[in-house]
């Protein structure tokens, strides 16, 4: 049995070796704590679950959904964007549901790229920004995100021959894995750049609702001209503890959304309508307090982890958003993977090597804040006692 050539183009899974080491430790009876995965550990807010239960019991949700989505869903997204970002969206043409941001981002590759085309992909970044182009026979060209540029790409540094073939650009702020927020003026620079180079910008808005210290992350669509050149993929997964539900929306440029719709009518049959109705509840002001509570939990965890890292000699800046700490690997280790293996060996705590998120992630490691408080405290104590200088 031979997998397709396009599947063979996907690089090997970079966590494979780490996962084997973890499995070996667990088999030896060692209590391993994972700070590796970004998946909220607290449940979906109760009002959202209840709305989902009511919708689930209604036979009106049991038939095929349409790819365009229910009117209530499209209107709820538009109302939320107006209330939260001051962005006006036409629920008829500028909003569509997606079966999670992952589905949407992948299918945008299929909708817009031909073999030989290029997609510009934030590096480090969410794996679909590179896996998507590869799976459709196109070429991902990496946009390095480095601390000296506040984790924004240097748009002027993209090779001209690659830029000429580029059709899509994948950006993401607040950013996974770096925890960076968008600096003032960067989105405006992106709009100009996209106009000048005839690019569709795909802004991944997975973390706009997960922020600290009073910071309110913007939508890309707040930027003048953004709707002419881009779409935003808004996910409810992280901000509303809904990773299992598969609830997201694509918003912005109507022509791009119509193209995505045309593709999807050939691939899937839309989001379960009970999930769409639960999302309507999630986006209503009734859920604001629960989101604030979750953010207070993450902010406390962030401080716990950053304080412990400082004590073991790792200097990190406290992220203002996302559920991740992105920290430099201490001197004396040949790679991020080597450091993560060392931490696992010494303290039985799993952290992720930055190189797993792209070449420019080398030299960093990522800690996720989605571990229950008592386990996170235990992990932090272990780091302190086994790695303290
Ligand atoms: C978690 C994550 C996603 C996936 O979101 P879903 O809506 O659950 O598919 C997409 N992009 C980034 C940057 C993420 O961190």
Coordinates of C-alpha atoms and ligand atoms in Angstrom, one line a residue:
X1 CA 0.0 0.0 0.0
X2 CA 1.5 3.3 -1.1
X3 CA 0.4 6.7 0.4
X4 CA 0.0 9.5 -2.1
X5 CA 3.0 11.6 -3.0
X6 CA 1.3 14.6 -1.5
X7 CA 1.1 12.9 1.8
X8 CA 4.7 11.8 1.6
X9 CA 5.6 15.5 1.3
X10 CA 4.6 16.1 4.9
X11 CA 7.7 16.1 7.1
X12 CA 8.0 13.4 9.9
X13 CA 6.2 14.1 13.1
X14 CA 8.6 16.0 15.3
X15 CA 7.1 14.9 18.6
X16 CA 7.6 11.2 17.8
X17 CA 10.9 10.9 19.7
X18 CA 9.7 12.9 22.7
X19 CA 6.5 10.8 22.8
X20 CA 8.5 7.6 22.9
X21 CA 10.6 8.9 25.8
X22 CA 7.4 9.9 27.7
X23 CA 5.9 6.4 27.1
X24 CA 9.1 4.8 28.4
X25 CA 9.0 6.8 31.6
X26 CA 5.3 6.1 32.1
X27 CA 5.9 2.4 31.6
X28 CA 8.6 2.6 34.3
X29 CA 5.9 3.9 36.7
X30 CA 7.1 7.5 36.7
X31 CA 4.5 10.3 37.2
X32 CA 5.0 12.4 34.1
X33 CA 3.3 15.9 33.9
X34 CA 2.7 17.2 30.4
X35 CA 2.9 21.0 29.8
X36 CA 3.0 20.2 26.1
X37 CA -0.5 20.4 24.7
X38 CA -2.7 23.5 24.2
X39 CA -6.1 22.2 25.1
X40 CA -8.1 24.0 27.8
X41 CA -8.5 21.8 30.9
X42 CA -11.6 23.5 32.3
X43 CA -15.1 22.6 30.9
X44 CA -17.1 24.6 28.4
X45 CA -19.1 27.3 30.3
X46 CA -22.4 25.9 31.7
X47 CA -24.7 28.3 29.8
X48 CA -23.1 27.1 26.5
X49 CA -23.5 23.4 27.4
X50 CA -27.1 24.0 28.3
X51 CA -27.8 25.8 25.0
X52 CA -26.1 22.9 23.2
X53 CA -28.3 20.4 25.1
X54 CA -31.5 22.2 24.2
X55 CA -30.4 22.4 20.6
X56 CA -29.4 18.8 20.6
X57 CA -32.9 17.8 21.8
X58 CA -34.6 19.8 19.1
X59 CA -35.2 17.6 16.0
X60 CA -34.9 20.7 13.9
X61 CA -31.1 20.3 14.3
X62 CA -31.0 16.7 13.3
X63 CA -30.9 17.0 9.5
X64 CA -28.1 18.1 7.1
X65 CA -26.9 21.5 7.9
X66 CA -26.2 23.9 5.0
X67 CA -22.6 25.0 4.4
X68 CA -23.7 28.6 4.7
X69 CA -24.8 28.0 8.3
X70 CA -27.9 29.0 10.3
X71 CA -29.0 32.5 10.1
X72 CA -28.8 32.8 14.0
X73 CA -25.1 31.7 13.8
X74 CA -24.1 34.2 11.1
X75 CA -26.0 37.0 12.9
X76 CA -24.4 36.1 16.3
X77 CA -20.9 36.3 14.7
X78 CA -21.7 39.6 13.1
X79 CA -23.1 41.0 16.4
X80 CA -20.1 39.8 18.3
X81 CA -17.7 41.4 15.9
X82 CA -19.6 44.7 16.2
X83 CA -19.7 44.5 20.0
X84 CA -16.2 43.3 20.6
X85 CA -14.1 44.8 17.7
X86 CA -16.3 47.5 16.2
X87 CA -16.2 45.7 12.9
X88 CA -19.3 45.6 10.8
X89 CA -20.0 42.3 8.9
X90 CA -22.8 41.5 6.5
X91 CA -24.2 38.2 7.9
X92 CA -25.3 37.2 4.4
X93 CA -22.0 37.4 2.6
X94 CA -19.2 38.1 5.1
X95 CA -19.7 35.3 7.6
X96 CA -19.7 31.5 7.3
X97 CA -19.3 28.7 9.9
X98 CA -16.2 26.4 9.8
X99 CA -15.7 23.0 11.4
X100 CA -12.9 24.5 13.5
X101 CA -10.2 26.8 12.3
X102 CA -8.1 23.8 11.3
X103 CA -10.6 22.7 8.6
X104 CA -11.0 26.2 7.4
X105 CA -7.3 26.9 7.1
X106 CA -6.6 23.7 5.3
X107 CA -9.5 24.1 2.9
X108 CA -8.4 27.7 2.0
X109 CA -5.3 26.0 0.6
X110 CA -7.4 23.7 -1.5
X111 CA -9.6 26.6 -2.6
X112 CA -6.8 29.0 -3.7
X113 CA -3.6 27.2 -4.4
X114 CA -2.5 25.3 -7.5
X115 CA 0.7 23.3 -7.8
X116 CA 3.6 25.8 -8.3
X117 CA 1.8 28.5 -6.2
X118 CA 3.3 29.7 -2.9
X119 CA 1.8 30.3 0.5
X120 CA 3.6 32.5 3.0
X121 CA 3.6 30.9 6.4
X122 CA 4.5 32.3 9.8
X123 CA 7.4 30.3 11.2
X124 CA 7.2 29.1 14.0
X125 CA 3.5 28.5 13.4
X126 CA 0.4 26.3 13.4
X127 CA 1.4 23.2 11.4
X128 CA -1.4 23.6 8.9
X129 CA 0.2 26.8 7.5
X130 CA 2.9 24.6 6.0
X131 CA 1.2 21.2 5.8
X132 CA -1.8 22.7 4.0
X133 CA 0.2 24.1 1.0
X134 CA 2.3 20.8 0.8
X135 CA -0.8 18.6 0.7
X136 CA -2.2 20.6 -2.2
X137 CA 1.0 20.5 -4.2
X138 CA 2.0 24.1 -3.5
X139 CA 5.0 25.5 -1.7
X140 CA 5.1 27.0 1.8
X141 CA 7.6 29.8 2.1
X142 CA 8.5 30.6 5.7
X143 CA 8.2 34.0 7.3
X144 CA 10.5 33.9 10.3
X145 CA 9.1 35.3 13.5
X146 CA 12.0 36.4 15.7
X147 CA 12.2 38.2 19.0
X148 CA 14.2 41.1 17.6
X149 CA 11.2 42.0 15.4
X150 CA 8.6 41.4 18.2
X151 CA 7.8 38.1 16.4
X152 CA 6.5 39.8 13.2
X153 CA 7.8 38.8 9.8
X154 CA 10.1 41.1 7.8
X155 CA 7.8 41.4 4.7
X156 CA 10.6 43.2 2.8
X157 CA 12.8 40.1 3.1
X158 CA 10.7 37.7 1.1
X159 CA 12.6 36.6 -2.1
X160 CA 11.0 38.3 -5.1
X161 CA 10.7 35.1 -7.1
X162 CA 8.7 33.5 -4.3
X163 CA 6.6 36.5 -3.7
X164 CA 5.6 36.6 -7.4
X165 CA 4.1 33.2 -7.0
X166 CA 2.5 33.8 -3.6
X167 CA -1.3 33.8 -3.3
X168 CA -1.9 33.3 0.4
X169 CA -0.4 34.6 3.6
X170 CA -1.0 33.0 7.0
X171 CA -0.6 35.2 10.1
X172 CA -1.7 34.7 13.7
X173 CA -2.0 37.2 16.5
X174 CA -2.1 36.7 19.5
X175 CA 0.4 34.1 18.3
X176 CA 0.9 30.4 18.9
X177 CA 3.5 29.4 19.8
X178 CA 5.4 32.7 20.7
X179 CA 2.6 34.3 22.8
X180 CA 3.4 37.5 20.9
X181 CA 0.7 40.2 20.3
X182 CA 0.5 42.3 17.2
X183 CA 2.6 45.5 17.4
X184 CA 0.8 48.8 16.5
X185 CA 0.9 49.4 12.8
X186 CA 1.8 45.9 11.7
X187 CA -1.7 44.9 10.4
X188 CA -1.7 48.2 8.3
X189 CA 1.6 47.2 6.9
X190 CA 0.2 43.8 6.0
X191 CA -2.8 45.4 4.2
X192 CA -0.5 47.5 2.1
X193 CA 1.7 44.6 1.3
X194 CA -1.2 42.3 0.4
X195 CA -2.6 45.0 -2.0
X196 CA 0.7 45.6 -3.6
X197 CA 1.3 41.8 -4.2
X198 CA -2.2 40.6 -4.8
X199 CA -2.3 38.3 -1.8
X200 CA -5.2 36.9 0.2
X201 CA -4.3 37.4 3.9
X202 CA -5.6 34.6 6.2
X203 CA -5.5 35.9 9.8
X204 CA -5.9 33.1 12.3
X205 CA -7.8 34.6 15.3
X206 CA -7.7 31.7 17.7
X207 CA -6.6 33.7 20.7
X208 CA -8.3 37.1 20.6
X209 CA -10.4 36.3 23.7
X210 CA -7.5 34.9 25.8
X211 CA -5.6 37.9 27.1
X212 CA -4.2 39.3 30.4
X213 CA -3.3 42.5 32.2
X214 CA -6.3 44.3 30.7
X215 CA -5.0 43.8 27.1
X216 CA -7.8 43.5 24.4
X217 CA -6.4 41.9 21.2
X218 CA -7.6 43.4 18.0
X219 CA -9.2 41.7 15.0
X220 CA -7.3 42.0 11.7
X221 CA -10.5 43.3 10.2
X222 CA -10.3 46.5 12.4
X223 CA -7.5 47.7 10.0
X224 CA -8.8 49.9 7.2
X225 CA -8.8 48.0 3.9
X226 CA -8.4 44.6 5.6
X227 CA -11.7 43.3 4.2
X228 CA -10.4 44.1 0.7
X229 CA -7.5 41.7 1.1
X230 CA -8.3 39.3 3.8
X231 CA -10.3 36.9 5.8
X232 CA -10.1 36.1 9.5
X233 CA -10.7 32.7 10.9
X234 CA -12.3 33.1 14.3
X235 CA -12.2 30.0 16.5
X236 CA -14.2 29.4 19.7
X237 CA -11.9 26.5 20.7
X238 CA -9.4 28.1 23.0
X239 CA -11.3 31.2 24.2
X240 CA -14.5 29.4 25.2
X241 CA -13.1 25.9 26.1
X242 CA -14.7 24.4 23.1
X243 CA -12.0 22.5 21.3
X244 CA -14.1 19.3 21.2
X245 CA -17.1 21.0 19.6
X246 CA -15.4 22.1 16.4
X247 CA -16.8 25.7 16.2
X248 CA -15.3 28.5 14.2
X249 CA -16.2 31.0 11.5
X250 CA -14.6 32.6 8.5
X251 CA -15.3 36.3 8.3
X252 CA -14.3 39.2 6.0
X253 CA -13.8 39.3 2.2
X254 CA -17.1 38.1 0.6
X255 CA -15.5 36.8 -2.6
X256 CA -13.0 34.7 -0.7
X257 CA -15.8 33.3 1.5
X258 CA -17.9 32.5 -1.5
X259 CA -15.0 30.6 -3.0
X260 CA -14.5 28.7 0.3
X261 CA -18.2 27.9 0.3
X262 CA -18.0 26.6 -3.3
X263 CA -15.1 24.3 -2.3
X264 CA -16.9 23.1 0.9
X265 CA -20.1 22.1 -0.9
X266 CA -17.9 19.4 -2.5
X267 CA -16.2 18.2 0.7
X268 CA -18.3 18.4 3.8
X269 CA -21.9 19.1 4.8
X270 CA -21.4 21.9 7.3
X271 CA -21.4 22.2 11.1
X272 CA -23.9 20.3 13.2
X273 CA -26.6 22.9 13.9
X274 CA -26.6 22.2 17.6
X275 CA -23.0 23.2 17.7
X276 CA -23.8 26.4 15.8
X277 CA -26.6 27.2 18.3
X278 CA -24.2 26.6 21.3
X279 CA -21.8 29.0 19.6
X280 CA -24.5 31.6 19.4
X281 CA -24.8 31.4 23.2
X282 CA -21.0 31.4 23.7
X283 CA -20.7 34.7 21.8
X284 CA -23.5 36.4 23.7
X285 CA -22.7 38.7 26.6
X286 CA -24.0 36.0 28.9
X287 CA -20.6 34.2 28.6
X288 CA -18.4 37.2 29.1
X289 CA -18.0 36.5 32.9
X290 CA -16.9 32.9 32.3
X291 CA -14.3 34.0 29.8
X292 CA -12.9 36.5 32.2
X293 CA -12.7 33.9 34.9
X294 CA -10.8 31.5 32.6
X295 CA -8.4 34.3 31.8
X296 CA -7.9 35.1 35.5
X297 CA -6.9 31.4 35.9
X298 CA -4.5 31.5 33.0
X299 CA -3.0 34.8 34.2
X300 CA -2.3 33.3 37.6
X301 CA -0.7 30.2 36.0
X302 CA 1.3 32.4 33.7
X303 CA 2.8 34.2 36.7
X304 CA 3.5 30.9 38.5
X305 CA 5.4 29.5 35.5
X306 CA 7.3 32.7 34.7
X307 CA 8.4 33.1 38.3
X308 CA 9.7 29.6 38.4
X309 CA 11.5 29.9 35.1
X310 CA 13.2 33.1 36.3
X311 CA 14.4 31.1 39.4
X312 CA 16.0 28.4 37.3
X313 CA 17.7 31.0 35.2
X314 CA 15.4 31.2 32.2
X315 CA 14.5 34.7 31.2
X316 CA 11.0 35.1 29.8
X317 CA 8.7 38.0 29.0
X318 CA 5.2 37.5 30.4
X319 CA 2.9 37.0 27.5
X320 CA -0.1 39.4 27.4
X321 CA -2.3 36.8 25.6
X322 CA -2.5 33.1 24.5
X323 CA -2.1 30.0 26.7
X324 CA 1.7 29.7 26.0
X325 CA 5.0 30.7 27.5
X326 CA 7.7 30.9 24.8
X327 CA 11.1 30.8 26.4
X328 CA 14.7 30.7 25.2
X329 CA 16.7 27.5 25.8
X330 CA 19.4 28.1 28.4
X331 CA 23.0 28.2 27.2
X332 CA 24.8 24.9 27.1
X333 CA 22.2 22.8 25.2
X334 CA 22.8 21.9 21.6
X335 CA 19.1 22.2 20.7
X336 CA 15.6 22.8 22.1
X337 CA 14.9 19.1 21.7
X338 CA 18.0 18.3 23.8
X339 CA 16.9 20.8 26.5
X340 CA 13.3 19.3 26.6
X341 CA 14.8 15.8 26.9
X342 CA 16.9 17.0 29.8
X343 CA 13.9 18.5 31.5
X344 CA 11.9 15.3 31.0
X345 CA 14.8 13.3 32.4
X346 CA 15.5 15.5 35.4
X347 CA 11.9 16.4 36.4
X348 CA 9.5 14.2 34.5
X349 CA 7.9 17.4 33.1
X350 CA 7.1 17.6 29.4
X351 CA 7.7 20.8 27.5
X352 CA 7.7 21.3 23.8
X353 CA 10.8 22.0 21.7
X354 CA 10.4 25.1 19.6
X355 CA 11.8 23.5 16.5
X356 CA 8.6 21.4 16.3
X357 CA 6.7 24.5 15.3
X358 CA 9.1 25.5 12.5
X359 CA 12.8 26.2 11.8
X360 CA 12.7 29.6 13.5
X361 CA 11.4 28.1 16.7
X362 CA 14.8 26.4 17.3
X363 CA 16.4 27.8 20.4
X364 CA 13.0 28.1 22.2
X365 CA 10.7 25.9 24.1
X366 CA 6.9 26.2 24.7
X367 CA 5.0 25.7 27.9
X368 CA 1.2 25.4 27.8
X369 CA -0.9 26.8 30.7
X370 CA -3.8 24.3 30.2
X371 CA -2.8 21.9 33.0
X372 CA -5.0 21.9 36.1
X373 CA -3.6 24.1 39.0
X374 CA -2.4 21.4 41.3
X375 CA -0.5 19.6 38.5
X376 CA 1.0 22.8 37.2
X377 CA 2.1 23.7 40.7
X378 CA 3.7 20.3 41.1
X379 CA 5.4 20.7 37.7
X380 CA 6.8 24.1 38.7
X381 CA 8.0 22.7 42.0
X382 CA 9.9 20.0 40.2
X383 CA 11.5 22.4 37.8
X384 CA 12.6 24.5 40.7
X385 CA 14.0 21.7 42.8
X386 CA 15.7 19.8 39.9
X387 CA 16.9 22.6 37.7
X388 CA 17.6 25.5 40.1
X389 CA 21.0 27.0 39.7
Ligands
LIG1 C1 -5.6 25.6 18.4 C2 -5.3 26.4 17.1 C3 -6.1 26.2 16.0 C4 -7.1 25.2 15.9 O1 -8.4 25.7 16.2 P1 -9.7 24.8 15.9 O2 -10.7 25.8 15.8 O3 -9.8 23.9 17.2 O4 -9.5 23.9 14.7 C5 -5.8 27.0 14.9 N1 -4.8 27.9 14.9 C6 -4.0 28.1 16.0 C7 -2.9 29.1 16.0 C8 -4.2 27.3 17.1 O5 -3.5 27.5 18.2

